[in-house]
PDB file of C-alpha atoms in Angstrom:
ATOM      1  CA  MET A   1      51.136  88.698 111.537  1.00  0.00           C
ATOM      2  CA  LYS A   2      52.919  88.071 114.832  1.00  0.00           C
ATOM      3  CA  LYS A   3      55.225  85.504 113.153  1.00  0.00           C
ATOM      4  CA  LYS A   4      56.082  87.992 110.387  1.00  0.00           C
ATOM      5  CA  ALA A   5      57.045  90.661 112.962  1.00  0.00           C
ATOM      6  CA  ILE A   6      59.282  88.193 114.805  1.00  0.00           C
ATOM      7  CA  ASN A   7      60.985  87.194 111.532  1.00  0.00           C
ATOM      8  CA  ILE A   8      61.632  90.861 110.726  1.00  0.00           C
ATOM      9  CA  ILE A   9      63.142  91.452 114.180  1.00  0.00           C
ATOM     10  CA  ILE A  10      65.373  88.376 113.795  1.00  0.00           C
ATOM     11  CA  ALA A  11      66.519  89.531 110.334  1.00  0.00           C
ATOM     12  CA  ILE A  12      67.341  93.036 111.583  1.00  0.00           C
ATOM     13  CA  THR A  13      69.231  91.641 114.585  1.00  0.00           C
ATOM     14  CA  ALA A  14      71.238  89.326 112.311  1.00  0.00           C
ATOM     15  CA  MET A  15      72.167  92.190 109.963  1.00  0.00           C
ATOM     16  CA  ILE A  16      73.320  94.371 112.870  1.00  0.00           C
ATOM     17  CA  SER A  17      75.355  91.501 114.341  1.00  0.00           C
ATOM     18  CA  LEU A  18      77.034  90.721 111.023  1.00  0.00           C
ATOM     19  CA  ALA A  19      77.903  94.368 110.425  1.00  0.00           C
ATOM     20  CA  ALA A  20      79.466  94.629 113.885  1.00  0.00           C
ATOM     21  CA  CYS A  21      81.758  91.654 113.202  1.00  0.00           C
ATOM     22  CA  THR A  22      83.519  93.295 110.262  1.00  0.00           C
ATOM     23  CA  HIS A  23      85.527  95.489 112.643  1.00  0.00           C
ATOM     24  CA  ASN A  24      87.039  92.865 114.957  1.00  0.00           C
ATOM     25  CA  ASP A  25      87.991  94.445 118.303  1.00  0.00           C
ATOM     26  CA  GLY A  26      86.494  97.818 117.367  1.00  0.00           C
ATOM     27  CA  ASP A  27      86.731 100.505 114.738  1.00  0.00           C
ATOM     28  CA  ILE A  28      90.276 101.246 113.520  1.00  0.00           C
ATOM     29  CA  GLY A  29      89.162 104.218 111.441  1.00  0.00           C
ATOM     30  CA  HIS A  30      90.752 104.963 108.092  1.00  0.00           C
ATOM     31  CA  TRP A  31      93.095 101.946 108.292  1.00  0.00           C
ATOM     32  CA  PHE A  32      90.362  99.315 108.049  1.00  0.00           C
ATOM     33  CA  GLY A  33      90.143  97.393 104.797  1.00  0.00           C
ATOM     34  CA  ALA A  34      92.325  96.751 101.774  1.00  0.00           C
ATOM     35  CA  TRP A  35      94.866  99.216 100.362  1.00  0.00           C
ATOM     36  CA  LYS A  36      96.457  98.655  96.944  1.00  0.00           C
ATOM     37  CA  LEU A  37     100.142  99.527  96.795  1.00  0.00           C
ATOM     38  CA  ARG A  38     100.150 101.546  93.568  1.00  0.00           C
ATOM     39  CA  GLN A  39     103.763 102.719  93.462  1.00  0.00           C
ATOM     40  CA  ILE A  40     107.089 102.369  95.233  1.00  0.00           C
ATOM     41  CA  THR A  41     109.860 104.900  94.773  1.00  0.00           C
ATOM     42  CA  ILE A  42     113.452 104.368  95.865  1.00  0.00           C
ATOM     43  CA  ASN A  43     115.344 107.574  96.616  1.00  0.00           C
ATOM     44  CA  GLY A  44     112.792 109.413  94.467  1.00  0.00           C
ATOM     45  CA  GLU A  45     113.021 107.069  91.465  1.00  0.00           C
ATOM     46  CA  ASN A  46     110.209 104.736  90.424  1.00  0.00           C
ATOM     47  CA  ASP A  47     110.843 101.102  91.422  1.00  0.00           C
ATOM     48  CA  ALA A  48     110.572  99.575  87.935  1.00  0.00           C
ATOM     49  CA  ALA A  49     110.694  96.037  89.371  1.00  0.00           C
ATOM     50  CA  TYR A  50     107.449  96.514  91.305  1.00  0.00           C
ATOM     51  CA  GLY A  51     104.497  94.983  89.427  1.00  0.00           C
ATOM     52  CA  GLY A  52     101.623  96.833  91.125  1.00  0.00           C
ATOM     53  CA  ASN A  53     100.298  93.588  92.573  1.00  0.00           C
ATOM     54  CA  ILE A  54     100.478  94.008  96.359  1.00  0.00           C
ATOM     55  CA  PHE A  55      97.671  94.774  98.801  1.00  0.00           C
ATOM     56  CA  TRP A  56      97.921  95.636 102.484  1.00  0.00           C
ATOM     57  CA  LYS A  57      94.886  94.704 104.598  1.00  0.00           C
ATOM     58  CA  PHE A  58      94.316  96.018 108.102  1.00  0.00           C
ATOM     59  CA  GLN A  59      91.979  94.621 110.742  1.00  0.00           C
ATOM     60  CA  SER A  60      92.244  94.988 114.492  1.00  0.00           C
ATOM     61  CA  GLU A  61      96.039  94.879 115.061  1.00  0.00           C
ATOM     62  CA  VAL A  62      96.788  92.466 112.205  1.00  0.00           C
ATOM     63  CA  ILE A  63      98.267  93.365 108.827  1.00  0.00           C
ATOM     64  CA  GLN A  64      98.113  90.988 105.889  1.00  0.00           C
ATOM     65  CA  MET A  65     100.251  91.724 102.846  1.00  0.00           C
ATOM     66  CA  SER A  66      99.074  89.875  99.740  1.00  0.00           C
ATOM     67  CA  GLN A  67     101.022  89.620  96.492  1.00  0.00           C
ATOM     68  CA  LEU A  68      98.990  88.389  93.535  1.00  0.00           C
ATOM     69  CA  ASN A  69     100.561  86.411  90.729  1.00  0.00           C
ATOM     70  CA  GLU A  70      99.621  86.000  87.079  1.00  0.00           C
ATOM     71  CA  TYR A  71      98.002  82.617  87.743  1.00  0.00           C
ATOM     72  CA  HIS A  72      95.369  84.087  90.091  1.00  0.00           C
ATOM     73  CA  GLY A  73      97.216  82.821  93.122  1.00  0.00           C
ATOM     74  CA  ARG A  74      98.677  84.872  95.922  1.00  0.00           C
ATOM     75  CA  TYR A  75     101.322  84.839  98.580  1.00  0.00           C
ATOM     76  CA  ASP A  76     100.394  86.228 101.998  1.00  0.00           C
ATOM     77  CA  ALA A  77     102.576  87.684 104.734  1.00  0.00           C
ATOM     78  CA  TRP A  78     101.281  88.318 108.257  1.00  0.00           C
ATOM     79  CA  GLY A  79     102.340  90.769 110.927  1.00  0.00           C
ATOM     80  CA  SER A  80     100.941  93.238 113.386  1.00  0.00           C
ATOM     81  CA  TRP A  81     100.708  97.011 113.254  1.00  0.00           C
ATOM     82  CA  GLU A  82     100.062 100.077 115.329  1.00  0.00           C
ATOM     83  CA  GLU A  83      99.899 103.801 114.690  1.00  0.00           C
ATOM     84  CA  ILE A  84     102.083 105.777 117.081  1.00  0.00           C
ATOM     85  CA  ASP A  85     103.394 109.294 117.563  1.00  0.00           C
ATOM     86  CA  ALA A  86     107.202 109.467 117.668  1.00  0.00           C
ATOM     87  CA  ALA A  87     108.900 112.838 118.065  1.00  0.00           C
ATOM     88  CA  GLY A  88     105.843 114.612 116.668  1.00  0.00           C
ATOM     89  CA  LYS A  89     105.585 112.363 113.594  1.00  0.00           C
ATOM     90  CA  ALA A  90     102.753 109.960 112.851  1.00  0.00           C
ATOM     91  CA  ILE A  91     104.264 106.504 112.432  1.00  0.00           C
ATOM     92  CA  LEU A  92     102.901 103.205 111.175  1.00  0.00           C
ATOM     93  CA  ARG A  93     104.881 100.586 113.090  1.00  0.00           C
ATOM     94  CA  LEU A  94     104.937  97.165 111.412  1.00  0.00           C
ATOM     95  CA  ASN A  95     105.970  94.129 113.434  1.00  0.00           C
ATOM     96  CA  PHE A  96     107.168  91.073 111.523  1.00  0.00           C
ATOM     97  CA  THR A  97     108.613  89.098 114.444  1.00  0.00           C
ATOM     98  CA  HIS A  98     105.811  86.562 114.822  1.00  0.00           C
ATOM     99  CA  SER A  99     106.148  82.778 114.570  1.00  0.00           C
ATOM    100  CA  ASP A 100     104.355  79.474 114.957  1.00  0.00           C
ATOM    101  CA  ASP A 101     105.443  75.886 115.638  1.00  0.00           C
ATOM    102  CA  ALA A 102     106.503  75.367 112.006  1.00  0.00           C
ATOM    103  CA  THR A 103     107.801  78.858 111.151  1.00  0.00           C
ATOM    104  CA  PRO A 104     110.632  80.669 112.972  1.00  0.00           C
ATOM    105  CA  ALA A 105     110.103  84.316 113.962  1.00  0.00           C
ATOM    106  CA  GLY A 106     110.167  86.804 111.088  1.00  0.00           C
ATOM    107  CA  THR A 107     110.463  84.185 108.338  1.00  0.00           C
ATOM    108  CA  GLY A 108     108.161  82.634 105.739  1.00  0.00           C
ATOM    109  CA  LYS A 109     104.608  83.892 106.131  1.00  0.00           C
ATOM    110  CA  TYR A 110     105.754  86.096 109.035  1.00  0.00           C
ATOM    111  CA  ALA A 111     108.227  88.117 106.929  1.00  0.00           C
ATOM    112  CA  PRO A 112     107.213  91.154 104.858  1.00  0.00           C
ATOM    113  CA  LEU A 113     106.969  90.625 101.122  1.00  0.00           C
ATOM    114  CA  ALA A 114     110.374  91.068  99.462  1.00  0.00           C
ATOM    115  CA  ALA A 115     109.002  93.519  96.880  1.00  0.00           C
ATOM    116  CA  THR A 116     108.237  96.007  99.687  1.00  0.00           C
ATOM    117  CA  HIS A 117     111.939  96.264 100.647  1.00  0.00           C
ATOM    118  CA  LEU A 118     110.978  96.037 104.326  1.00  0.00           C
ATOM    119  CA  HIS A 119     113.022  93.853 106.645  1.00  0.00           C
ATOM    120  CA  SER A 120     111.847  91.242 109.127  1.00  0.00           C
ATOM    121  CA  GLY A 121     111.543  92.706 112.567  1.00  0.00           C
ATOM    122  CA  ILE A 122     110.005  96.037 113.451  1.00  0.00           C
ATOM    123  CA  SER A 123     109.850  98.776 110.819  1.00  0.00           C
ATOM    124  CA  ASP A 124     108.670 102.343 111.361  1.00  0.00           C
ATOM    125  CA  LEU A 125     107.089 104.044 108.348  1.00  0.00           C
ATOM    126  CA  GLU A 126     106.316 107.742 108.520  1.00  0.00           C
ATOM    127  CA  ILE A 127     102.734 108.545 107.570  1.00  0.00           C
ATOM    128  CA  LEU A 128     103.136 111.372 105.069  1.00  0.00           C
ATOM    129  CA  SER A 129      99.409 111.595 104.297  1.00  0.00           C
ATOM    130  CA  ILE A 130      96.248 109.596 104.797  1.00  0.00           C
ATOM    131  CA  SER A 131      92.665 110.175 103.800  1.00  0.00           C
ATOM    132  CA  GLY A 132      89.668 107.968 103.198  1.00  0.00           C
ATOM    133  CA  SER A 133      91.078 106.770  99.878  1.00  0.00           C
ATOM    134  CA  LYS A 134      94.800 107.684  99.642  1.00  0.00           C
ATOM    135  CA  LEU A 135      97.817 106.787 101.768  1.00  0.00           C
ATOM    136  CA  GLN A 136     101.470 107.764 101.440  1.00  0.00           C
ATOM    137  CA  LEU A 137     104.214 106.287 103.640  1.00  0.00           C
ATOM    138  CA  ARG A 138     107.993 106.736 103.842  1.00  0.00           C
ATOM    139  CA  TYR A 139     110.463 104.166 105.110  1.00  0.00           C
ATOM    140  CA  ILE A 140     114.150 104.917 105.643  1.00  0.00           C
ATOM    141  CA  ALA A 141     116.187 101.717 105.672  1.00  0.00           C
ATOM    142  CA  GLU A 142     119.287 101.154 107.798  1.00  0.00           C
ATOM    143  CA  ASP A 143     121.486 101.963 104.774  1.00  0.00           C
ATOM    144  CA  ALA A 144     119.683 105.368 104.445  1.00  0.00           C
ATOM    145  CA  THR A 145     117.758 104.317 101.315  1.00  0.00           C
ATOM    146  CA  VAL A 146     114.415 106.143 101.239  1.00  0.00           C
ATOM    147  CA  TYR A 147     111.352 104.190 100.106  1.00  0.00           C
ATOM    148  CA  THR A 148     108.034 105.929  99.463  1.00  0.00           C
ATOM    149  CA  TYR A 149     104.829 103.929  99.144  1.00  0.00           C
ATOM    150  CA  GLU A 150     101.630 105.224  97.555  1.00  0.00           C
ATOM    151  CA  PHE A 151      98.353 103.380  98.162  1.00  0.00           C
ATOM    152  CA  SER A 152      94.712 103.706  97.202  1.00  0.00           C
ATOM    153  CA  LYS A 153      91.809 102.241  99.156  1.00  0.00           C
ATOM    154  CA  GLN A 154      90.058  99.320  97.495  1.00  0.00           C
TER     155      GLN A 154
END
């Protein structure tokens, strides 16, 4: 009986420890997890070239953009993110200036996916709305083109 009680305590401790690890460096609230990019509009018009195959994943201060292809493969892009308040607006700031020994800053796997129309470097996206399952962002490019992104939580 004593051995059974110890095994139960070990199992409970393991489950608690594993659950704690899913939120590396703490709880990031509604951002945590995978968001499917459902639609992109450009100046109010649907981006017909977008295939509905991109996911944004948030953990800690890291963002991973994944674009799936028809052969069950994917291409990943890595950056960092933070939510800030700028002039009374909620902003999602994406940073694609990272590098490694083989990849120059803001290129390759450290550049945003081309289909998102974001540029390498730092991009500020206005958070138009966010809930537990829906997200809407707006990005105004340097040429004044307005991109709107609509996501659903996966």
